[in-house]
mmCIF file of C-alpha atoms in Angstrom:
data_model
loop_
_atom_site.group_PDB
_atom_site.id
_atom_site.type_symbol
_atom_site.label_atom_id
_atom_site.label_comp_id
_atom_site.label_asym_id
_atom_site.label_seq_id
_atom_site.Cartn_x
_atom_site.Cartn_y
_atom_site.Cartn_z
ATOM 1 C CA UNK A 332 1.525 3.624 15.349
ATOM 2 C CA UNK A 333 -2.194 4.029 15.803
ATOM 3 C CA UNK A 334 -4.374 6.303 13.706
ATOM 4 C CA UNK A 335 -5.195 9.785 14.889
ATOM 5 C CA UNK A 336 -7.654 12.388 13.654
ATOM 6 C CA UNK A 337 -4.882 13.573 11.337
ATOM 7 C CA UNK A 338 -4.026 10.184 9.789
ATOM 8 C CA UNK A 339 -5.697 7.253 8.096
ATOM 9 C CA UNK A 340 -4.551 3.630 8.096
ATOM 10 C CA UNK A 341 -3.868 2.063 4.703
ATOM 11 C CA UNK A 342 -2.458 -1.286 3.598
ATOM 12 C CA UNK A 343 -0.273 -2.322 0.682
ATOM 13 C CA UNK A 344 0.246 -5.893 -0.578
ATOM 14 C CA UNK A 345 3.832 -6.486 -1.689
ATOM 15 C CA UNK A 346 6.079 -9.239 -2.923
ATOM 16 C CA UNK A 347 9.558 -10.047 -1.609
ATOM 17 C CA UNK A 348 11.449 -7.676 -3.932
ATOM 18 C CA UNK A 349 9.295 -4.682 -3.024
ATOM 19 C CA UNK A 350 9.521 -5.575 0.661
ATOM 20 C CA UNK A 351 13.314 -5.622 0.457
ATOM 21 C CA UNK A 352 13.295 -2.118 -1.056
ATOM 22 C CA UNK A 353 10.951 -0.924 1.716
ATOM 23 C CA UNK A 354 13.362 -2.382 4.280
ATOM 24 C CA UNK A 355 16.253 -0.562 2.599
ATOM 25 C CA UNK A 356 14.350 2.692 3.183
ATOM 26 C CA UNK A 357 14.246 1.965 6.915
ATOM 27 C CA UNK A 358 10.550 1.013 6.564
ATOM 28 C CA UNK A 359 9.748 4.637 5.729
ATOM 29 C CA UNK A 360 9.014 4.638 1.986
ATOM 30 C CA UNK A 361 7.657 2.639 -0.899
ATOM 31 C CA UNK A 362 9.998 2.236 -3.887
ATOM 32 C CA UNK A 363 9.557 4.120 -7.162
ATOM 33 C CA UNK A 364 7.212 2.576 -9.688
ATOM 34 C CA UNK A 365 8.654 0.708 -12.646
ATOM 35 C CA UNK A 366 8.017 2.122 -16.148
ATOM 36 C CA UNK A 367 5.085 -0.275 -16.668
ATOM 37 C CA UNK A 368 3.518 0.722 -13.319
ATOM 38 C CA UNK A 369 1.851 4.124 -13.802
ATOM 39 C CA UNK A 370 0.013 4.030 -10.467
ATOM 40 C CA UNK A 371 0.703 3.068 -6.877
ATOM 41 C CA UNK A 372 -2.319 1.556 -5.182
ATOM 42 C CA UNK A 373 -2.596 1.383 -1.407
ATOM 43 C CA UNK A 374 -5.811 -0.318 -0.302
ATOM 44 C CA UNK A 375 -8.386 0.513 2.353
ATOM 45 C CA UNK A 376 -8.696 -2.836 4.162
ATOM 46 C CA UNK A 377 -6.371 -5.484 5.483
ATOM 47 C CA UNK A 378 -8.632 -8.222 4.076
ATOM 48 C CA UNK A 379 -8.331 -6.872 0.539
ATOM 49 C CA UNK A 380 -4.545 -6.508 0.894
ATOM 50 C CA UNK A 381 -4.323 -10.093 2.181
ATOM 51 C CA UNK A 382 -6.322 -11.380 -0.782
ATOM 52 C CA UNK A 383 -3.932 -9.680 -3.219
ATOM 53 C CA UNK A 384 -0.818 -10.826 -1.331
ATOM 54 C CA UNK A 385 -2.068 -14.409 -1.145
ATOM 55 C CA UNK A 386 -3.696 -14.734 -4.565
ATOM 56 C CA UNK A 387 -1.324 -12.633 -6.687
ATOM 57 C CA UNK A 388 2.029 -12.128 -4.970
ATOM 58 C CA UNK A 389 2.475 -15.746 -3.835
ATOM 59 C CA UNK A 390 1.939 -17.275 -7.303
ATOM 60 C CA UNK A 391 4.061 -14.557 -8.935
ATOM 61 C CA UNK A 392 7.023 -14.611 -6.541
ATOM 62 C CA UNK A 393 6.609 -17.360 -3.952
ATOM 63 C CA UNK A 394 5.595 -15.109 -1.074
ATOM 64 C CA UNK A 395 3.376 -12.152 -0.323
ATOM 65 C CA UNK A 396 3.202 -9.632 2.489
ATOM 66 C CA UNK A 397 0.678 -7.163 3.815
ATOM 67 C CA UNK A 398 2.066 -3.848 4.972
ATOM 68 C CA UNK A 399 0.206 -1.316 7.117
ATOM 69 C CA UNK A 400 0.988 2.356 7.515
ATOM 70 C CA UNK A 401 -0.489 5.708 8.489
ATOM 71 C CA UNK A 402 -0.759 8.586 6.045
ATOM 72 C CA UNK A 403 -1.758 12.199 6.559
ATOM 73 C CA UNK A 404 -5.479 12.678 5.885
ATOM 74 C CA UNK A 405 -4.788 16.075 4.333
ATOM 75 C CA UNK A 406 -2.569 14.431 1.706
ATOM 76 C CA UNK A 407 -4.747 11.449 0.794
ATOM 77 C CA UNK A 408 -7.883 13.619 0.636
ATOM 78 C CA UNK A 409 -6.657 14.862 -2.762
ATOM 79 C CA UNK A 410 -7.345 11.421 -4.249
ATOM 80 C CA UNK A 411 -10.622 9.608 -4.817
ATOM 81 C CA UNK A 412 -11.261 6.080 -3.579
ATOM 82 C CA UNK A 413 -11.483 3.696 -6.525
ATOM 83 C CA UNK A 414 -13.540 0.501 -6.669
ATOM 84 C CA UNK A 415 -11.447 -2.221 -8.292
ATOM 85 C CA UNK A 416 -13.769 -5.033 -9.226
ATOM 86 C CA UNK A 417 -16.039 -5.153 -6.207
ATOM 87 C CA UNK A 418 -17.549 -3.140 -3.387
ATOM 88 C CA UNK A 419 -14.947 -4.429 -0.923
ATOM 89 C CA UNK A 420 -12.032 -3.875 -3.307
ATOM 90 C CA UNK A 421 -11.307 -0.243 -2.519
ATOM 91 C CA UNK A 422 -8.016 1.475 -3.204
ATOM 92 C CA UNK A 423 -6.412 4.802 -3.955
ATOM 93 C CA UNK A 424 -4.708 5.318 -7.301
ATOM 94 C CA UNK A 425 -1.646 7.461 -6.746
ATOM 95 C CA UNK A 426 0.117 8.509 -9.981
ATOM 96 C CA UNK A 427 3.722 7.300 -10.038
ATOM 97 C CA UNK A 428 4.952 10.885 -10.207
ATOM 98 C CA UNK A 429 3.235 11.601 -6.858
ATOM 99 C CA UNK A 430 4.911 8.753 -4.969
ATOM 100 C CA UNK A 431 7.667 10.914 -3.429
ATOM 101 C CA UNK A 432 5.019 13.234 -1.952
ATOM 102 C CA UNK A 433 3.012 10.201 -0.831
ATOM 103 C CA UNK A 434 6.053 8.791 0.969
ATOM 104 C CA UNK A 435 6.669 12.165 2.624
ATOM 105 C CA UNK A 436 3.098 12.037 3.997
ATOM 106 C CA UNK A 437 3.607 8.650 5.694
ATOM 107 C CA UNK A 438 3.523 9.059 9.471
ATOM 108 C CA UNK A 439 5.728 6.609 11.346
ATOM 109 C CA UNK A 440 6.967 3.309 9.957
ATOM 110 C CA UNK A 441 5.575 0.873 7.425
ATOM 111 C CA UNK A 442 4.833 -2.390 9.249
ATOM 112 C CA UNK A 443 4.562 -5.946 7.910
ATOM 113 C CA UNK A 444 1.385 -7.345 9.474
ATOM 114 C CA UNK A 445 0.857 -10.591 7.509
ATOM 115 C CA UNK A 446 2.866 -12.921 5.328
ATOM 116 C CA UNK A 447 1.980 -15.729 2.925
ATOM 117 C CA UNK A 448 2.341 -18.633 2.398
#
């Protein structure tokens, strides 16, 4: 799926357990947040997602993946871009209770575009 005027491309770094849950959804939805995860954070660049997947997911679980997906601009426009520790570390903070609506705004399939190690 390529972006259109109505969508924006986002990325999400995930570990193997989260990827399995995404696969169980038919590559159409991200799983619910756990109680200690109050936000869902898709990121704005593949490079930033790769850094997280490589530097955080691999040490924590042995592997990390970068997913890419399109989301409706009209939905994501309700949220501000957050800077998470650096000018190139940009992400959206989606409250856990909004994740069902977020998933409904995904256009097309979630794709795995990189894997580590």
